Amino acid sequence: VLATGLSGLYSSLPTKLEEKGEEWHCLLKDDWLLLPPLVQFMNSLEFCNAVIQVAHPLIRNQLVSYIYNGFLVPVLAPALHKVSDRLL
């Protein structure tokens, strides 16, 4: 459920962010607080982290495996390897 939830929230994120000039190099919390889908995604990541921090080691390992195999590898990895049209 955690990995599926992360995937759903990730798919609702905007594909582009407004640039704030050439000196802009990172997304600060004040910036992402203006994007409700990003707030939901970040809150979900923080929740997953909190659960993993306090879970029994067996449960922790299973949760990490679900997130890795159910979100990071199939969803986030391809997105990171995708070439932006802007770079072409």
CSV table of N, CA and C in Angstrom, one decimal:
chain,number,residue,atom,x,y,z
A,1,VAL,N,0.8,-1.2,0.0
A,1,VAL,CA,0.0,0.0,0.0
A,1,VAL,C,0.9,1.3,0.0
A,2,LEU,N,2.0,1.3,0.8
A,2,LEU,CA,2.8,2.4,0.8
A,2,LEU,C,3.4,2.7,-0.6
A,3,ALA,N,3.9,1.7,-1.2
A,3,ALA,CA,4.6,1.9,-2.5
A,3,ALA,C,3.5,2.4,-3.6
A,4,THR,N,2.3,1.8,-3.5
A,4,THR,CA,1.3,2.2,-4.4
A,4,THR,C,0.9,3.6,-4.2
A,5,GLY,N,0.8,4.0,-2.9
A,5,GLY,CA,0.4,5.4,-2.6
A,5,GLY,C,1.5,6.3,-3.0
A,6,LEU,N,2.7,6.0,-2.9
A,6,LEU,CA,3.8,6.9,-3.4
A,6,LEU,C,3.7,7.0,-4.9
A,7,SER,N,3.5,5.9,-5.6
A,7,SER,CA,3.4,5.9,-7.0
A,7,SER,C,2.2,6.8,-7.5
A,8,GLY,N,1.1,6.7,-6.8
A,8,GLY,CA,-0.1,7.6,-7.2
A,8,GLY,C,0.2,9.0,-6.9
A,9,LEU,N,0.8,9.3,-5.8
A,9,LEU,CA,1.2,10.7,-5.5
A,9,LEU,C,2.2,11.3,-6.4
A,10,TYR,N,3.2,10.4,-6.8
A,10,TYR,CA,4.2,10.8,-7.7
A,10,TYR,C,3.7,11.2,-9.1
A,11,SER,N,2.7,10.4,-9.5
A,11,SER,CA,2.1,10.6,-10.8
A,11,SER,C,1.3,11.9,-10.9
A,12,SER,N,0.9,12.5,-9.7
A,12,SER,CA,0.2,13.7,-9.7
A,12,SER,C,1.1,15.0,-9.6
A,13,LEU,N,2.4,14.7,-9.5
A,13,LEU,CA,3.3,15.9,-9.5
A,13,LEU,C,3.4,16.6,-10.8
A,14,PRO,N,3.7,17.9,-10.8
A,14,PRO,CA,3.9,18.6,-12.1
A,14,PRO,C,5.2,18.1,-12.7
A,15,THR,N,5.2,18.1,-14.1
A,15,THR,CA,6.4,17.6,-14.8
A,15,THR,C,7.4,18.7,-14.9
A,16,LYS,N,7.0,19.9,-14.7
A,16,LYS,CA,8.0,21.0,-14.8
A,16,LYS,C,7.8,22.0,-13.7
A,17,LEU,N,8.8,22.6,-13.3
A,17,LEU,CA,8.7,23.6,-12.2
A,17,LEU,C,9.1,25.0,-12.8
A,18,GLU,N,8.5,26.0,-12.3
A,18,GLU,CA,8.9,27.4,-12.8
A,18,GLU,C,10.3,27.7,-12.3
A,19,GLU,N,11.1,28.1,-13.3
A,19,GLU,CA,12.5,28.5,-13.0
A,19,GLU,C,12.4,29.9,-12.4
A,20,LYS,N,13.3,30.2,-11.4
A,20,LYS,CA,13.4,31.5,-10.8
A,20,LYS,C,14.7,32.2,-11.2
A,21,GLY,N,15.2,32.0,-12.3
A,21,GLY,CA,16.4,32.7,-12.8
A,21,GLY,C,17.6,31.7,-12.8
A,22,GLU,N,18.7,32.2,-13.4
A,22,GLU,CA,19.8,31.3,-13.5
A,22,GLU,C,20.4,30.9,-12.2
A,23,GLU,N,20.3,31.7,-11.2
A,23,GLU,CA,20.9,31.4,-9.9
A,23,GLU,C,20.1,30.3,-9.1
A,24,TRP,N,18.9,30.0,-9.6
A,24,TRP,CA,18.0,29.1,-8.9
A,24,TRP,C,18.6,27.7,-9.1
A,25,HIS,N,18.8,27.0,-8.0
A,25,HIS,CA,19.5,25.7,-8.1
A,25,HIS,C,18.9,24.6,-7.2
A,26,CYS,N,17.9,25.0,-6.4
A,26,CYS,CA,17.3,24.0,-5.5
A,26,CYS,C,15.9,24.4,-5.2
A,27,LEU,N,15.1,23.4,-4.7
A,27,LEU,CA,13.7,23.7,-4.4
A,27,LEU,C,13.6,23.7,-2.8
A,28,LEU,N,13.4,24.9,-2.3
A,28,LEU,CA,13.3,25.1,-0.9
A,28,LEU,C,11.9,24.8,-0.4
A,29,LYS,N,11.8,24.5,0.9
A,29,LYS,CA,10.5,24.1,1.5
A,29,LYS,C,9.4,25.2,1.2
A,30,ASP,N,9.8,26.5,1.3
A,30,ASP,CA,8.8,27.5,0.9
A,30,ASP,C,8.3,27.4,-0.5
A,31,ASP,N,9.1,26.9,-1.4
A,31,ASP,CA,8.7,26.7,-2.8
A,31,ASP,C,7.7,25.6,-2.9
A,32,TRP,N,8.1,24.4,-2.3
A,32,TRP,CA,7.2,23.3,-2.5
A,32,TRP,C,6.0,23.3,-1.7
A,33,LEU,N,5.9,24.2,-0.7
A,33,LEU,CA,4.7,24.4,0.0
A,33,LEU,C,3.6,25.0,-0.8
A,34,LEU,N,4.0,25.6,-1.9
A,34,LEU,CA,3.0,26.2,-2.8
A,34,LEU,C,2.4,25.2,-3.8
A,35,LEU,N,2.9,24.0,-3.8
A,35,LEU,CA,2.4,23.0,-4.7
A,35,LEU,C,1.8,21.9,-3.9
A,36,PRO,N,0.4,21.9,-3.8
A,36,PRO,CA,-0.2,20.9,-3.0
A,36,PRO,C,0.1,19.4,-3.3
A,37,PRO,N,0.2,19.0,-4.6
A,37,PRO,CA,0.6,17.6,-4.9
A,37,PRO,C,2.0,17.3,-4.3
A,38,LEU,N,2.9,18.3,-4.4
A,38,LEU,CA,4.2,18.0,-3.8
A,38,LEU,C,4.2,17.9,-2.3
A,39,VAL,N,3.4,18.7,-1.7
A,39,VAL,CA,3.2,18.7,-0.2
A,39,VAL,C,2.7,17.3,0.2
A,40,GLN,N,1.7,16.8,-0.5
A,40,GLN,CA,1.2,15.4,-0.2
A,40,GLN,C,2.2,14.4,-0.4
A,41,PHE,N,3.0,14.5,-1.5
A,41,PHE,CA,4.1,13.5,-1.8
A,41,PHE,C,5.1,13.5,-0.7
A,42,MET,N,5.6,14.7,-0.3
A,42,MET,CA,6.6,14.9,0.7
A,42,MET,C,6.1,14.4,2.1
A,43,ASN,N,4.8,14.7,2.4
A,43,ASN,CA,4.2,14.2,3.6
A,43,ASN,C,4.2,12.7,3.7
A,44,SER,N,3.9,12.1,2.5
A,44,SER,CA,3.8,10.6,2.4
A,44,SER,C,5.2,10.0,2.6
A,45,LEU,N,6.2,10.7,2.0
A,45,LEU,CA,7.6,10.2,2.2
A,45,LEU,C,8.0,10.3,3.7
A,46,GLU,N,7.7,11.4,4.3
A,46,GLU,CA,8.0,11.6,5.7
A,46,GLU,C,7.3,10.6,6.6
A,47,PHE,N,6.0,10.2,6.2
A,47,PHE,CA,5.3,9.2,7.0
A,47,PHE,C,6.0,7.9,6.8
A,48,CYS,N,6.3,7.5,5.6
A,48,CYS,CA,7.0,6.2,5.4
A,48,CYS,C,8.3,6.2,6.2
A,49,ASN,N,9.1,7.3,6.2
A,49,ASN,CA,10.3,7.3,6.9
A,49,ASN,C,10.0,7.1,8.4
A,50,ALA,N,9.0,7.8,9.0
A,50,ALA,CA,8.7,7.7,10.4
A,50,ALA,C,8.3,6.3,10.8
A,51,VAL,N,7.5,5.6,9.9
A,51,VAL,CA,7.1,4.2,10.2
A,51,VAL,C,8.4,3.3,10.2
A,52,ILE,N,9.2,3.5,9.2
A,52,ILE,CA,10.4,2.7,9.1
A,52,ILE,C,11.4,2.9,10.2
A,53,GLN,N,11.4,4.1,10.8
A,53,GLN,CA,12.3,4.4,11.9
A,53,GLN,C,11.9,3.6,13.2
A,54,VAL,N,10.6,3.4,13.4
A,54,VAL,CA,10.2,2.8,14.6
A,54,VAL,C,9.7,1.4,14.5
A,55,ALA,N,9.7,0.8,13.3
A,55,ALA,CA,9.2,-0.5,13.0
A,55,ALA,C,10.2,-1.6,13.5
A,56,HIS,N,9.7,-2.7,13.8
A,56,HIS,CA,10.5,-3.9,14.1
A,56,HIS,C,11.4,-4.2,12.9
A,57,PRO,N,12.6,-4.6,13.1
A,57,PRO,CA,13.6,-4.9,12.0
A,57,PRO,C,13.0,-5.7,10.9
A,58,LEU,N,12.2,-6.7,11.2
A,58,LEU,CA,11.6,-7.6,10.1
A,58,LEU,C,10.6,-6.8,9.3
A,59,ILE,N,9.8,-6.0,10.0
A,59,ILE,CA,8.8,-5.2,9.3
A,59,ILE,C,9.5,-4.1,8.5
A,60,ARG,N,10.5,-3.5,9.1
A,60,ARG,CA,11.3,-2.4,8.5
A,60,ARG,C,11.9,-2.9,7.2
A,61,ASN,N,12.5,-4.1,7.2
A,61,ASN,CA,13.1,-4.6,6.0
A,61,ASN,C,12.1,-4.9,4.9
A,62,GLN,N,10.9,-5.4,5.3
A,62,GLN,CA,9.8,-5.6,4.3
A,62,GLN,C,9.3,-4.3,3.7
A,63,LEU,N,9.1,-3.3,4.6
A,63,LEU,CA,8.7,-2.0,4.1
A,63,LEU,C,9.7,-1.4,3.1
A,64,VAL,N,10.9,-1.5,3.5
A,64,VAL,CA,12.0,-0.9,2.6
A,64,VAL,C,12.0,-1.7,1.3
A,65,SER,N,11.8,-3.0,1.3
A,65,SER,CA,11.7,-3.8,0.1
A,65,SER,C,10.5,-3.4,-0.8
A,66,TYR,N,9.4,-3.2,-0.1
A,66,TYR,CA,8.2,-2.7,-0.9
A,66,TYR,C,8.4,-1.4,-1.6
A,67,ILE,N,9.0,-0.5,-0.8
A,67,ILE,CA,9.2,0.9,-1.4
A,67,ILE,C,10.2,0.8,-2.5
A,68,TYR,N,11.3,0.0,-2.3
A,68,TYR,CA,12.3,-0.1,-3.3
A,68,TYR,C,11.8,-0.7,-4.6
A,69,ASN,N,11.2,-1.9,-4.4
A,69,ASN,CA,10.7,-2.7,-5.5
A,69,ASN,C,9.4,-2.2,-6.1
A,70,GLY,N,8.6,-1.5,-5.3
A,70,GLY,CA,7.3,-1.1,-5.8
A,70,GLY,C,7.2,0.4,-6.2
A,71,PHE,N,8.2,1.2,-5.8
A,71,PHE,CA,8.2,2.6,-6.2
A,71,PHE,C,9.5,3.1,-6.8
A,72,LEU,N,10.6,2.9,-6.1
A,72,LEU,CA,11.9,3.4,-6.5
A,72,LEU,C,12.3,2.9,-7.9
A,73,VAL,N,12.3,1.5,-8.0
A,73,VAL,CA,12.8,0.9,-9.2
A,73,VAL,C,11.8,1.1,-10.4
A,74,PRO,N,10.6,0.7,-10.2
A,74,PRO,CA,9.7,0.8,-11.4
A,74,PRO,C,9.2,2.2,-11.7
A,75,VAL,N,9.1,3.1,-10.8
A,75,VAL,CA,8.5,4.4,-11.0
A,75,VAL,C,9.6,5.5,-11.1
A,76,LEU,N,10.4,5.6,-10.1
A,76,LEU,CA,11.3,6.8,-10.0
A,76,LEU,C,12.5,6.6,-10.9
A,77,ALA,N,13.1,5.4,-11.0
A,77,ALA,CA,14.3,5.1,-11.8
A,77,ALA,C,14.0,5.5,-13.3
A,78,PRO,N,12.9,5.0,-13.9
A,78,PRO,CA,12.7,5.4,-15.3
A,78,PRO,C,12.5,6.9,-15.5
A,79,ALA,N,11.9,7.6,-14.5
A,79,ALA,CA,11.7,9.0,-14.6
A,79,ALA,C,13.1,9.8,-14.5
A,80,LEU,N,14.0,9.3,-13.7
A,80,LEU,CA,15.3,9.9,-13.6
A,80,LEU,C,16.1,9.7,-14.9
A,81,HIS,N,15.9,8.6,-15.6
A,81,HIS,CA,16.6,8.3,-16.8
A,81,HIS,C,16.0,9.0,-18.0
A,82,LYS,N,14.8,9.5,-17.9
A,82,LYS,CA,14.1,10.1,-19.0
A,82,LYS,C,14.8,11.4,-19.4
A,83,VAL,N,15.1,11.6,-20.7
A,83,VAL,CA,15.8,12.8,-21.2
A,83,VAL,C,14.7,13.9,-21.4
A,84,SER,N,15.0,15.0,-20.9
A,84,SER,CA,14.1,16.2,-21.0
A,84,SER,C,14.2,16.7,-22.4
A,85,ASP,N,13.0,17.1,-22.9
A,85,ASP,CA,12.9,17.7,-24.3
A,85,ASP,C,13.8,19.0,-24.3
A,86,ARG,N,13.9,19.7,-23.2
A,86,ARG,CA,14.7,20.9,-23.2
A,86,ARG,C,16.2,20.6,-23.4
A,87,LEU,N,16.6,19.4,-23.1
A,87,LEU,CA,18.0,19.1,-23.2
A,87,LEU,C,18.4,18.7,-24.7
A,88,LEU,N,17.4,18.4,-25.5
A,88,LEU,CA,17.6,18.0,-26.8
A,88,LEU,C,17.9,19.1,-27.8
